[in-house]
mmCIF file of C-alpha atoms and ligand atoms in Angstrom:
data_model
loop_
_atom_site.group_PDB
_atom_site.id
_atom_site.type_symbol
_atom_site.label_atom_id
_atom_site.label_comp_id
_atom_site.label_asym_id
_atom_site.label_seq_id
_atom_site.Cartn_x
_atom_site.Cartn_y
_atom_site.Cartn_z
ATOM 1 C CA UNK A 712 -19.817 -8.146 13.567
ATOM 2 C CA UNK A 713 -21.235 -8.437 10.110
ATOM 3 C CA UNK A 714 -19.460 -11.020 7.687
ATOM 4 C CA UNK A 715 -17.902 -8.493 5.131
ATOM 5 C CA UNK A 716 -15.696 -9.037 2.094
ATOM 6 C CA UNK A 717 -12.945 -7.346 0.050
ATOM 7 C CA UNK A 718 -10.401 -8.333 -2.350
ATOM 8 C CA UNK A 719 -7.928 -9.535 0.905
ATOM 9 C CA UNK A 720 -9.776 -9.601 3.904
ATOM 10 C CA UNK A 721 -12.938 -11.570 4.780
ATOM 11 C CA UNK A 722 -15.156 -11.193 7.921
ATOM 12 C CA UNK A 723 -16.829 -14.528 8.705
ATOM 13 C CA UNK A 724 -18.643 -15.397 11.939
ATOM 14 C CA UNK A 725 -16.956 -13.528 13.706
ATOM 15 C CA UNK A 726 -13.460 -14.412 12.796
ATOM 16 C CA UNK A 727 -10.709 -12.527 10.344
ATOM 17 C CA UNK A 728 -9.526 -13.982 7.602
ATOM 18 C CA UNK A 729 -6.739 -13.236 4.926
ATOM 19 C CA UNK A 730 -5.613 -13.610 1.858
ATOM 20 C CA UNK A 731 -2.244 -14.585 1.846
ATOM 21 C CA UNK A 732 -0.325 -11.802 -0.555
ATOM 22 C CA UNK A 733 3.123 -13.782 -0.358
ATOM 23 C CA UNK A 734 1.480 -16.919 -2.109
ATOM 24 C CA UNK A 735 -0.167 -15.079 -4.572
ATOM 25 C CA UNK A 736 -0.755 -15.501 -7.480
ATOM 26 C CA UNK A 737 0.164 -19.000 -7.919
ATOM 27 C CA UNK A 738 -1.880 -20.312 -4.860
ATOM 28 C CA UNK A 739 -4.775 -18.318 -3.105
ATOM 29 C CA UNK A 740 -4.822 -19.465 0.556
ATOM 30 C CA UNK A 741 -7.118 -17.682 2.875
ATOM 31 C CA UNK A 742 -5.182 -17.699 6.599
ATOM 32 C CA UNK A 743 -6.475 -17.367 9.937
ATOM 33 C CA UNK A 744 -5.858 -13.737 11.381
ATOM 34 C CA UNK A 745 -7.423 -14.496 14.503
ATOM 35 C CA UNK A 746 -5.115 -13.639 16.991
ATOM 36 C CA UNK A 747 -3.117 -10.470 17.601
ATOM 37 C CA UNK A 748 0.217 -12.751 16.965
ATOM 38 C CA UNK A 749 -1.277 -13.994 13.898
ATOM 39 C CA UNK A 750 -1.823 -11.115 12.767
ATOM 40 C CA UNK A 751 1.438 -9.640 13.595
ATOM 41 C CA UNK A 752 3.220 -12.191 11.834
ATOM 42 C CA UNK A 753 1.216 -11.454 8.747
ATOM 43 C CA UNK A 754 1.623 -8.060 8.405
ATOM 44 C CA UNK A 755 5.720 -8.973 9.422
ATOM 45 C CA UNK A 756 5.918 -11.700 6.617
ATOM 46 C CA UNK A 757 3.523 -9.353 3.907
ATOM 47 C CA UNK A 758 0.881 -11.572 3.941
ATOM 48 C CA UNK A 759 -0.965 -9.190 4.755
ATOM 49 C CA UNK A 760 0.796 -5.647 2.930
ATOM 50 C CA UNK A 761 -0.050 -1.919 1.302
ATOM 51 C CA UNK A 762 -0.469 0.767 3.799
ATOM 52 C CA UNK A 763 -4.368 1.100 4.003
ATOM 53 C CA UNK A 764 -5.089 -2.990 4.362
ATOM 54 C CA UNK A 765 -2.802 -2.971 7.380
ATOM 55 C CA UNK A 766 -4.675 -0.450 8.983
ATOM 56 C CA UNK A 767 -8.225 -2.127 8.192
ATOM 57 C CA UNK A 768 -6.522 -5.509 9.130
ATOM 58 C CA UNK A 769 -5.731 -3.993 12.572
ATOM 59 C CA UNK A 770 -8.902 -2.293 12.710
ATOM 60 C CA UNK A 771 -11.183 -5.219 12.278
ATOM 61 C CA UNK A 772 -9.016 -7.648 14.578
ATOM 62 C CA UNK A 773 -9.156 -5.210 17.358
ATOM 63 C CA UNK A 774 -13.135 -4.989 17.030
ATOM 64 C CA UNK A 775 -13.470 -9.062 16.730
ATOM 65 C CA UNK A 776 -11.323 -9.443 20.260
ATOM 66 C CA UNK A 777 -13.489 -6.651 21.449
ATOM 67 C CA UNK A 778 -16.393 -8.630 20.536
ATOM 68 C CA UNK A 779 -14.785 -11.930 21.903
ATOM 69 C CA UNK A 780 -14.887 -10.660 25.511
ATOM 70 C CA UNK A 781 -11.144 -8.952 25.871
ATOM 71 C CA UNK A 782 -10.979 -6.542 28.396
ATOM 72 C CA UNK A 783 -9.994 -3.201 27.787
ATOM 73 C CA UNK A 784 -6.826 -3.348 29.103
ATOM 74 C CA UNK A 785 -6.536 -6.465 26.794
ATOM 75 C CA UNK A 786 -7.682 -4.251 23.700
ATOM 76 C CA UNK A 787 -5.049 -1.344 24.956
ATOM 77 C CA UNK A 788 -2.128 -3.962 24.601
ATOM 78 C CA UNK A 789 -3.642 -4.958 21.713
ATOM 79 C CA UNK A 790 -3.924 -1.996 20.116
ATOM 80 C CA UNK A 791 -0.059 -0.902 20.956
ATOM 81 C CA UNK A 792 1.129 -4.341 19.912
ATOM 82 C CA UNK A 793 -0.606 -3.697 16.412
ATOM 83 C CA UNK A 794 0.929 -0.155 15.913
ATOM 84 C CA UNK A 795 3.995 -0.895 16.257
ATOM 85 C CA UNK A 796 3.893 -3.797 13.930
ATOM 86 C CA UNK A 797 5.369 -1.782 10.888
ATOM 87 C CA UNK A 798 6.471 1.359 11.247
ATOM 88 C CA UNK A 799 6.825 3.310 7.870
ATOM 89 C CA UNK A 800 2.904 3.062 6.089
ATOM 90 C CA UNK A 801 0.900 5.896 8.841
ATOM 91 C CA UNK A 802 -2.697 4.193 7.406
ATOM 92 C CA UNK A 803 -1.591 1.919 10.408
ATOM 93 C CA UNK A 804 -1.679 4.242 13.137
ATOM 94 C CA UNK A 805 -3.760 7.078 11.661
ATOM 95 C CA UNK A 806 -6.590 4.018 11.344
ATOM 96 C CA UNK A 807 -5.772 2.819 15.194
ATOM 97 C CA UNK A 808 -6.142 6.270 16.598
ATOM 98 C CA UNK A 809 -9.760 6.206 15.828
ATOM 99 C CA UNK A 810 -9.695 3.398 17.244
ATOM 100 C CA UNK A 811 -8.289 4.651 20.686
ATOM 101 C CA UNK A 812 -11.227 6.948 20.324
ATOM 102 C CA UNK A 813 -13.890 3.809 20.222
ATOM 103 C CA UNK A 814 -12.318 2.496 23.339
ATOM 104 C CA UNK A 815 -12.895 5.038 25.131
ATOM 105 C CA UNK A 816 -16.517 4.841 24.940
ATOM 106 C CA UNK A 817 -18.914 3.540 27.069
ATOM 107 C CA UNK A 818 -20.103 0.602 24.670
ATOM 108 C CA UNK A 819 -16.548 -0.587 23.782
ATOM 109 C CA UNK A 820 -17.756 -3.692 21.779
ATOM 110 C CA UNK A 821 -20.303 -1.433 19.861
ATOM 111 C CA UNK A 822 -18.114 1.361 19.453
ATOM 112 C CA UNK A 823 -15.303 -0.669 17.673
ATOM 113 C CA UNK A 824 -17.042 -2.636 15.356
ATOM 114 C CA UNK A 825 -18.914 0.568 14.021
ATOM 115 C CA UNK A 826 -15.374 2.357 13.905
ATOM 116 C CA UNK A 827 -13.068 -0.968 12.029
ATOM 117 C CA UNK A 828 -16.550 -0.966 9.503
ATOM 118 C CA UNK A 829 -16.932 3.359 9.043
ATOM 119 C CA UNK A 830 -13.177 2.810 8.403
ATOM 120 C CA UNK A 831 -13.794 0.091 5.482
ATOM 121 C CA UNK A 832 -16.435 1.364 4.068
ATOM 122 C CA UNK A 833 -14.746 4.734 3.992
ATOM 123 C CA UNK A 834 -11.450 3.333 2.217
ATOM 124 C CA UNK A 835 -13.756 1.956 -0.499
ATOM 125 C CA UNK A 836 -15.081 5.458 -1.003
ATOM 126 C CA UNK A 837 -11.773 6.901 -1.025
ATOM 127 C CA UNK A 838 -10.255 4.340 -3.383
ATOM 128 C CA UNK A 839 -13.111 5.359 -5.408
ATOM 129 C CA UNK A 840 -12.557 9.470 -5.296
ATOM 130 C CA UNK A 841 -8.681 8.999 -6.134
ATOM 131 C CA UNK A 842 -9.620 6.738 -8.874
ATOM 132 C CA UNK A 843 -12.095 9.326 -10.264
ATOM 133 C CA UNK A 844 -10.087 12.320 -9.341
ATOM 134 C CA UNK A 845 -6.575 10.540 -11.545
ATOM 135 C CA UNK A 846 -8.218 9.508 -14.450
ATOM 136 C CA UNK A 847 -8.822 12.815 -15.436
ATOM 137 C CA UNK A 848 -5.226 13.213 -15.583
ATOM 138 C CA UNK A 849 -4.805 10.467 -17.785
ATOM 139 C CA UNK A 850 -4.383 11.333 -21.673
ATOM 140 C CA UNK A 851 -6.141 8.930 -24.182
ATOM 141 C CA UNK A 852 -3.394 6.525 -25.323
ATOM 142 C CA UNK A 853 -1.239 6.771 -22.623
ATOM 143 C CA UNK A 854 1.363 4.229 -21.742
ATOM 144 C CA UNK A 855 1.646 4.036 -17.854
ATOM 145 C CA UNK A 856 4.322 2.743 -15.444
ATOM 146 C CA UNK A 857 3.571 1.372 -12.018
ATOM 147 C CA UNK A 858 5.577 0.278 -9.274
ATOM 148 C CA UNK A 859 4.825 -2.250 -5.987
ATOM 149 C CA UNK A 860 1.206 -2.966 -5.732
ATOM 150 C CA UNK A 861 -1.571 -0.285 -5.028
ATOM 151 C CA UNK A 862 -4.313 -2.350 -6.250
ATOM 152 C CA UNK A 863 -7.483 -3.779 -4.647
ATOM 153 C CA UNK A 864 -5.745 -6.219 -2.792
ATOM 154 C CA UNK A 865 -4.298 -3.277 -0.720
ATOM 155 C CA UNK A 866 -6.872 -1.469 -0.145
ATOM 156 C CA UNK A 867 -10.722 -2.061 0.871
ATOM 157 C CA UNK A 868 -11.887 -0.744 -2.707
ATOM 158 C CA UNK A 869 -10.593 -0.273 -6.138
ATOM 159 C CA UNK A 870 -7.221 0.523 -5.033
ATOM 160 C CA UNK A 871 -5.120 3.889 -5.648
ATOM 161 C CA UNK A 872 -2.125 4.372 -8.360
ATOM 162 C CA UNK A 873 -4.117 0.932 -9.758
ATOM 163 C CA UNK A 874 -7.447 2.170 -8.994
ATOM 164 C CA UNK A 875 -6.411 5.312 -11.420
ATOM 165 C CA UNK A 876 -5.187 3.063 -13.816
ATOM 166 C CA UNK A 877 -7.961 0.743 -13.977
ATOM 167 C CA UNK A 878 -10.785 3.553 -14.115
ATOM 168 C CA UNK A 879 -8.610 5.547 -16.987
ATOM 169 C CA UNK A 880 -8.621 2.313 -19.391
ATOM 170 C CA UNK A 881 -12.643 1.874 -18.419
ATOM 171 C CA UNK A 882 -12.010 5.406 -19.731
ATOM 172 C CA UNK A 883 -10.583 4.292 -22.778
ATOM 173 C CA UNK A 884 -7.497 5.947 -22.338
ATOM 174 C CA UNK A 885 -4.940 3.055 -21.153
ATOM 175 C CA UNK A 886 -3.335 1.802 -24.079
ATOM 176 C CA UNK A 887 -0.612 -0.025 -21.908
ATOM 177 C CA UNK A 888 0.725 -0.481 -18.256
ATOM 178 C CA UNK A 889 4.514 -1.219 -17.414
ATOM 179 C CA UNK A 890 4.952 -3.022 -14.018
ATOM 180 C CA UNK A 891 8.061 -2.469 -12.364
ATOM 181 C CA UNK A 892 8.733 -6.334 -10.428
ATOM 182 C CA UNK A 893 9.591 -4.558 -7.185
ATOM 183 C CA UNK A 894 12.285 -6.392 -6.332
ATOM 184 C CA UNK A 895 13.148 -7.663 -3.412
ATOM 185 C CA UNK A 896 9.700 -8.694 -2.670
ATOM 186 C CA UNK A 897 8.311 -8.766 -6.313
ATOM 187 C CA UNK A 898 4.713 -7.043 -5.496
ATOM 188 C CA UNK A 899 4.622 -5.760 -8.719
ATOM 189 C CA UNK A 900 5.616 -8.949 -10.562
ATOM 190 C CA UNK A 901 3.565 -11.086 -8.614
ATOM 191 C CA UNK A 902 0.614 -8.979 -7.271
ATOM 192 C CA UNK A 903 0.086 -5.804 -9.514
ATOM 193 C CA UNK A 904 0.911 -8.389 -12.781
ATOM 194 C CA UNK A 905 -1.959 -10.838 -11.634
ATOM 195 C CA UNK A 906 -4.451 -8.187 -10.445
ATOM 196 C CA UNK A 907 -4.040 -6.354 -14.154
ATOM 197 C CA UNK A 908 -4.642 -9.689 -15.897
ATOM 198 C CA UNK A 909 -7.177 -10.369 -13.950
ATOM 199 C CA UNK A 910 -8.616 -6.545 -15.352
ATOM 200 C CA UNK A 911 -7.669 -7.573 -18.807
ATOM 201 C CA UNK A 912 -5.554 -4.464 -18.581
ATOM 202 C CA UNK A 913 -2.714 -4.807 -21.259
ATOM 203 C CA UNK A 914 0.503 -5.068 -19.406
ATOM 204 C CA UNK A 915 4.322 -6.032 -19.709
ATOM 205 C CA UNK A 916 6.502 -6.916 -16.494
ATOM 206 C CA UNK A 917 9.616 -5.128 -16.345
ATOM 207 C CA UNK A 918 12.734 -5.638 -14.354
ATOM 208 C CA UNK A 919 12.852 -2.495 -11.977
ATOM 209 C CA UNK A 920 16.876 -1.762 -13.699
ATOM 210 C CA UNK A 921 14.442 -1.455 -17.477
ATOM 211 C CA UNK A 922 12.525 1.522 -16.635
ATOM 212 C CA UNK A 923 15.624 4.104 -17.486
ATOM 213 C CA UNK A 924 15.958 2.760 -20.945
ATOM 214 C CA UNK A 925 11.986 2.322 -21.489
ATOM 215 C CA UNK A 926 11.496 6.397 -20.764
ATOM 216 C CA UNK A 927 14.577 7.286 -22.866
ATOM 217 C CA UNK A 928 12.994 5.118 -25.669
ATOM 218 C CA UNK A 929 9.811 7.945 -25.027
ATOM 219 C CA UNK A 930 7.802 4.732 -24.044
ATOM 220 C CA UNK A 931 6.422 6.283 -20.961
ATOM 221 C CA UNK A 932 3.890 8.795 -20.559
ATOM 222 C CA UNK A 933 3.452 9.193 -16.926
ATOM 223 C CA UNK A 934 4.355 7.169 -13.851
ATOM 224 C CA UNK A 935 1.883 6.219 -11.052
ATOM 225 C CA UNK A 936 3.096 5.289 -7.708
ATOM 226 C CA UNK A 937 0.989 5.069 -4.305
ATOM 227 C CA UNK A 938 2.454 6.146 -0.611
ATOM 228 C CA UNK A 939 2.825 4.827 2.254
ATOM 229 C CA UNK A 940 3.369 8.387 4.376
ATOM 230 C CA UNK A 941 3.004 11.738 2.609
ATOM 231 C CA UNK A 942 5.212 14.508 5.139
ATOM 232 C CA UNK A 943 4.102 17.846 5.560
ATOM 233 C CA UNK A 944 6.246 19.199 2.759
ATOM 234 C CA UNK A 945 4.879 16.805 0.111
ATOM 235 C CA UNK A 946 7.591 13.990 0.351
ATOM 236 C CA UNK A 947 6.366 10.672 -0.154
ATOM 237 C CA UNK A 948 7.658 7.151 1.341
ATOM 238 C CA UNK A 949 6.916 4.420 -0.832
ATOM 239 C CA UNK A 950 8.317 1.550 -1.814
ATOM 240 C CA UNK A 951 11.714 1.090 -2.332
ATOM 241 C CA UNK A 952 12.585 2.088 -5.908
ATOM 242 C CA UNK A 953 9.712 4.614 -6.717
ATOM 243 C CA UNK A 954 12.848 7.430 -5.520
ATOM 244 C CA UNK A 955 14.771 6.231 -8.526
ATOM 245 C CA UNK A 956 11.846 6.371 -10.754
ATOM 246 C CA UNK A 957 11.128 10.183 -9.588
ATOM 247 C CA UNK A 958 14.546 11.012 -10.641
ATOM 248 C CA UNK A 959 14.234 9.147 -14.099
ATOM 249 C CA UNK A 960 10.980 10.791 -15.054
ATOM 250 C CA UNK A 961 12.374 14.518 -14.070
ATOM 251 C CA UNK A 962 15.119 13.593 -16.260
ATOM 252 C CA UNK A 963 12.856 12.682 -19.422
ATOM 253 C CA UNK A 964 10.231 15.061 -18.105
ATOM 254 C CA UNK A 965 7.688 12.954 -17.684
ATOM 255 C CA UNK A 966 4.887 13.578 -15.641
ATOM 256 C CA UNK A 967 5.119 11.532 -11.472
ATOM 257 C CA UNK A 968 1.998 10.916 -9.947
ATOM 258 C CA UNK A 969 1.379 9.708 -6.382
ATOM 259 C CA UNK A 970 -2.413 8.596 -5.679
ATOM 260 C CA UNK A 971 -2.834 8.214 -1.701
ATOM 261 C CA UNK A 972 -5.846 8.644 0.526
ATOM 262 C CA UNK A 973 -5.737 11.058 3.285
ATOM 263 C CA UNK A 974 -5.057 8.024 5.890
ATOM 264 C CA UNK A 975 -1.435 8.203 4.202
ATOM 265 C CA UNK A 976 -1.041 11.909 5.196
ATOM 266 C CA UNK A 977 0.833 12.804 8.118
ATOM 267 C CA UNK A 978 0.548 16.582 8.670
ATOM 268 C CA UNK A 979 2.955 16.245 12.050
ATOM 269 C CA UNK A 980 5.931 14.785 10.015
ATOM 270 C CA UNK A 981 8.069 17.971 8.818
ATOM 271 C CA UNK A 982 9.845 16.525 6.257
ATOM 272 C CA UNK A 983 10.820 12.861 4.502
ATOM 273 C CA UNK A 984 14.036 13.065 7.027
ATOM 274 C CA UNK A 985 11.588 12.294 9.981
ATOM 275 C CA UNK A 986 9.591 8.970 7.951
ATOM 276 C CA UNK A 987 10.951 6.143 9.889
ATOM 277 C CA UNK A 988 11.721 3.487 7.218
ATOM 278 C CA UNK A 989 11.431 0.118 8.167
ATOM 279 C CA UNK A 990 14.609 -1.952 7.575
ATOM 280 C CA UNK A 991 13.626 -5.490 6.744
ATOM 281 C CA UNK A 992 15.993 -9.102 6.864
ATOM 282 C CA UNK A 993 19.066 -9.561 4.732
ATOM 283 C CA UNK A 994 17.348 -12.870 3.508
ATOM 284 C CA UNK A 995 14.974 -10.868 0.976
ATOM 285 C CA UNK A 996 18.473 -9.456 -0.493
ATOM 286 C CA UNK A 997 19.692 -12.429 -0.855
ATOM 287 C CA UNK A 998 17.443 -14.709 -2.838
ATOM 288 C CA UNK A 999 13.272 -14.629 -3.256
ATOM 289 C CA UNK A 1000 10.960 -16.788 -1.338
ATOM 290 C CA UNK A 1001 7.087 -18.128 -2.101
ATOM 291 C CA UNK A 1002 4.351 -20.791 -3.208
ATOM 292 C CA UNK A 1003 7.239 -21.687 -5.790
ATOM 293 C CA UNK A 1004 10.012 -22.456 -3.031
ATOM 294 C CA UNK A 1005 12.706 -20.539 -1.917
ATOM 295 C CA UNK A 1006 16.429 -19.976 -3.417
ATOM 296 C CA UNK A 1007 19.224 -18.201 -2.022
ATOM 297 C CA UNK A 1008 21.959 -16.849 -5.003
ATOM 298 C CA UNK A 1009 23.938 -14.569 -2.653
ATOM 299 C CA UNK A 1010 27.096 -15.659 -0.760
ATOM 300 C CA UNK A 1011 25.978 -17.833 2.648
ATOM 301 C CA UNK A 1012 27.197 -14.584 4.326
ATOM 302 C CA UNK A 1013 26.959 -11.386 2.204
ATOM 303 C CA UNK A 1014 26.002 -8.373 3.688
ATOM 304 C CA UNK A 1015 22.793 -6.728 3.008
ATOM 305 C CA UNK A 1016 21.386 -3.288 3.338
ATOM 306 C CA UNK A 1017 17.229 -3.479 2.984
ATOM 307 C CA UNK A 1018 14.965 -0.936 3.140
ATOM 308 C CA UNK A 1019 11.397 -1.449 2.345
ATOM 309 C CA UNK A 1020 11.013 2.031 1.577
ATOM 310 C CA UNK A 1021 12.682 5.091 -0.032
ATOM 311 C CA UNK A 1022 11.752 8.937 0.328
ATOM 312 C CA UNK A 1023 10.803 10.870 -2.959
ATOM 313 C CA UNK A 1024 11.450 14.309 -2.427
ATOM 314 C CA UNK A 1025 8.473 17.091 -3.380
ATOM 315 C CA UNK A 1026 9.936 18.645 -6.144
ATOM 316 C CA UNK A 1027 10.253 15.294 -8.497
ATOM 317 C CA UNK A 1028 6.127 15.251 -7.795
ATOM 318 C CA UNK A 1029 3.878 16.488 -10.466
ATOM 319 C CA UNK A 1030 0.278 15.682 -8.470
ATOM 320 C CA UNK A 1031 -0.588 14.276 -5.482
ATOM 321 C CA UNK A 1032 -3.556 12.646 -6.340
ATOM 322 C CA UNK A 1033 -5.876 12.474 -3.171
ATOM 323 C CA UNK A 1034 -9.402 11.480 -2.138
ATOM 324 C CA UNK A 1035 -10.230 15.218 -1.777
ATOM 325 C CA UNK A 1036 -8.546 16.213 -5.286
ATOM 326 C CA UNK A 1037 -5.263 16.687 -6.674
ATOM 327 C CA UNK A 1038 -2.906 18.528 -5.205
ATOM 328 C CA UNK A 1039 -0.590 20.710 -6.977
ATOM 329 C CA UNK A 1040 3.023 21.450 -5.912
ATOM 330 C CA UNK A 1041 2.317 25.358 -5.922
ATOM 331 C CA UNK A 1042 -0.383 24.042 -3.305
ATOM 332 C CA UNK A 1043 2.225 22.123 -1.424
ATOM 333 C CA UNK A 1044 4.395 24.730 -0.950
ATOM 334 C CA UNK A 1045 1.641 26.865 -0.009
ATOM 335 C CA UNK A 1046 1.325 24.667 3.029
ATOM 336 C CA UNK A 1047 -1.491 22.434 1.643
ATOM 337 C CA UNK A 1048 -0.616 19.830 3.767
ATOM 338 C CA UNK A 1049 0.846 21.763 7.091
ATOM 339 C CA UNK A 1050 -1.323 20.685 10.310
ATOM 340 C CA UNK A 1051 -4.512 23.150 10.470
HETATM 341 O O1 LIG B 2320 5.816 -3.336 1.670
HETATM 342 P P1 LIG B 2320 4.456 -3.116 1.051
HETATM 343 O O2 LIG B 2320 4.125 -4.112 0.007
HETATM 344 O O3 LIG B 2320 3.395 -2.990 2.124
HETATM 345 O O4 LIG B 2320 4.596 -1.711 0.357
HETATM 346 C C1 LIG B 2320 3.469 -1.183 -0.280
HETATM 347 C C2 LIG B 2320 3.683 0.094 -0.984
HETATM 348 O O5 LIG B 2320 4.736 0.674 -0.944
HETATM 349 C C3 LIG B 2320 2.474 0.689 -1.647
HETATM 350 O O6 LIG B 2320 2.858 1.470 -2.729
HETATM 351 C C4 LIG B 2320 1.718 1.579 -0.652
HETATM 352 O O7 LIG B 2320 1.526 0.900 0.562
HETATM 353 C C5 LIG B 2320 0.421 2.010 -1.181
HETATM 354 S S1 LIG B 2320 -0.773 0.675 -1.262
HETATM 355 C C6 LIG B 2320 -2.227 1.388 -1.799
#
C-alpha cells in the first residue's frame, strides 16, 4: 500500500502506525499497530479513539495483513475480531462492512487496499463538507462550547464539531471556545485543549460540572458536540456528558449542534434505547492515568458505574450537521434518517 499520513495514523512500508492519544499531549509516541492484537488493545486502551479513526484504523490494518499474505479465512477472523472491538461508535462497523464487500472479490489484496484508502480519502472529504456545511451556522462573535475530542486526531481530515469550529474562526466568527475536560478520560482537556492551541484558537478548559453556571452567566452561544451513532429517530450517542449538556442548553435556550459524517448514521437502530453503550473499567472512575503517571483518589474498593457514552434524545437537537447538509428536526421527524 501507499505510505499515507494523517493527524493519528501513518502508513509506512507497509506497516500501521499510531499516534498514541492517551500520551498526548505531553509526549507524542508513534506505536506499532501491526497486529490485529495490537490493534485491539489500542482501540481498548484509547490510544487509538473517536468513532471515524477506529474505523480507518481497522480498515487499513485489515488491507496491510491482506497485503502480508493472510488468507481469507485469516482476514474473516480478522475482520470479526476488529468489529467487535468497541461496540458503541457504528464508523467501526459501517467502515468494515465495505470491507466484507472487498473480500469478497476476486483480487482480495487489491480490493482492500483500494477500499481502507476510498474510505480515508473519503473521511477527509467529509470532515471537510461538515466543516463547511457548520460554519454557516456559526454567528460572528460567537462563544462556543465543545465536549470530548472531534478534532483531526479523530478523524482522517479536519475533524467534525472541531472541524466546524476551526473553519468558523478562519471565518472570523470564533471569538472563543470552552472545552469541557471530559472526565473520566479527559479528551477534551488533554486532546481537544492541545489540538486548539495548536490552531491558535482562543480557548479556556473547563471542568465538565462549570458548563451550567457558564450558560446561565449567557457565556455560551451554541454548543458543538460530535456522535458516535446517530439512531433512526435522531438520537445521538456520544460521549458521556454531552446528555447533560443537551439538557443545560434547552434550559438556557441555546442552540445544540451535533456535526457527524454519515459513517455515524445507523438507519437500522430505531431509537437511542437500542445503541449499545460500552461500559468501560471502574479504574477510570477512580483516579486518571497517562504520560504524567497514574493516581488513584477513590477508596481501594469503591464501586463504579462507567459508561463511555450517554444518549441525547432528538428533541434537545437543534441541527444535525452532516456531510450532506444540515438536518433539521422537522426533517428528522419526517423520517430523514429512516432506512430507504
Ligand atoms: O471514547 P472516545 O474518545 O472514542 O469518544 C469519542 C467521542 O465521543 C467523539 O465525540 C465521537 O467519537 C466523535 S469523533 C469525531
Amino acid at each position: 500500500m501507499q505510505n499515507l499520513k494523517t493527524a493519528s495514523l501513518e502508513v509506512k512500508q507497509n506497516q500501521l502506525w499510531i499516534l498514541c492519544q492517551q500520551s498526548l499531549p505531553q509526549q507524542q509516541n508513534w506505536l506499532p499497530a501491526h497486529t490485529v492484537e495490537q490493534l485491539v488493545h489500542h482501540i481498548h486502551t484509547l490510544s487509538v479513539r473517536g468513532a471515524p479513526l477506529i474505523g480507518l484504523s481497522a480498515s487499513l490494518l485489515l488491507a496491510l495483513l491482506a497485503e502480508s499474505g493472510q488468507s481469507p479465512q485469516q482476514l474473516a477472523i480478522a475482520l470479526d475480531t476488529l468489529r467487535a472491538s468497541r461496540p458503541t461508535a457504528v464508523n467501526l462497523m459501517n467502515n468494515l462492512d465495505q470491507m466484507k464487500l472487498a473480500l469478497a472479490e476476486p483480487d482480495i489484496v487489491s480490493a482492500l487496499s483500494k477500499e481502507a484508502l476510498r474510505l480515508v480519502e473519503e473521511d477527509k472529504q467529509l470532515c471537510e463538507r461538515i466543516a463547511n456545511a457548520g460554519a454557516a451556522l456559526v454567528k460572528p462573535g460567537s462563544r462556543l462550547l465543545t465536549h470530548c475530542n472531534t478534532g483531526g486526531l479523530a478523524t482522517a481530515g479536519v475533524g467534525t464539531a472541531l472541524g466546524v469550529i476551526q473553519r468558523a474562526f478562519s471565518q472570523g466568527k470564533v471569538n472563543h471556545v470552552w472545552v469541557g475536560e471530559t472526565r473520566p478520560l479527559l479528551q477534551g482537556g488533554r486532546l481537544t485543549a492541545w489540538e486548539l492551541g495548536e490552531l491558535g484558537i482562543p480557548y479556556q478548559l473547563i471542568c465538565d460540572s462549570m458548563a451550567a453556571s457558564l450558560m446561565g452567566k449567557k457565556q455560551v452561544d451554541a454548543i458543538w458536540v460530535g456522535a458516535d451513532r446517530i439512531a433512526a429517530n435522531g438520537d445521538v450517542a456520544n460521549k458521556i456528558g454531552t446528555y447533560s449538556l443537551a439538557v443545560l442548553a434547552h434550559h438556557h435556550q441555546i442552540p445544540f449542534y451535533v456535526a457527524a459524517p454519515g459513517t455515524t448514521l445507523d438507519t437500522h437502530c430505531p431509537s437511542g434505547d437500542a445503541i449499545p453503550i460500552e461500559q468501560r473499567a471502574a479504574r477510570e472512575v477512580m483516579g486518571v492515568a497517562g504520560s504524567f503517571g497514574e493516581v488513584q483518589w477513590a477508596p481501594e474498593h469503591a464501586r463504579v458505574y462507567n459508561p463511555a457514552f450517554d444518549v441525547t434524545p432528538a428533541e434537545l437537537i437543534s441541527g444535525w450537521v452532516l456531510d450532506t447538509g444540515v438536518v433539521t428536526p422537522a426533517q428528522v421527524q419526517a423520517g430523514a434518517f429512516q432506512p430507504k
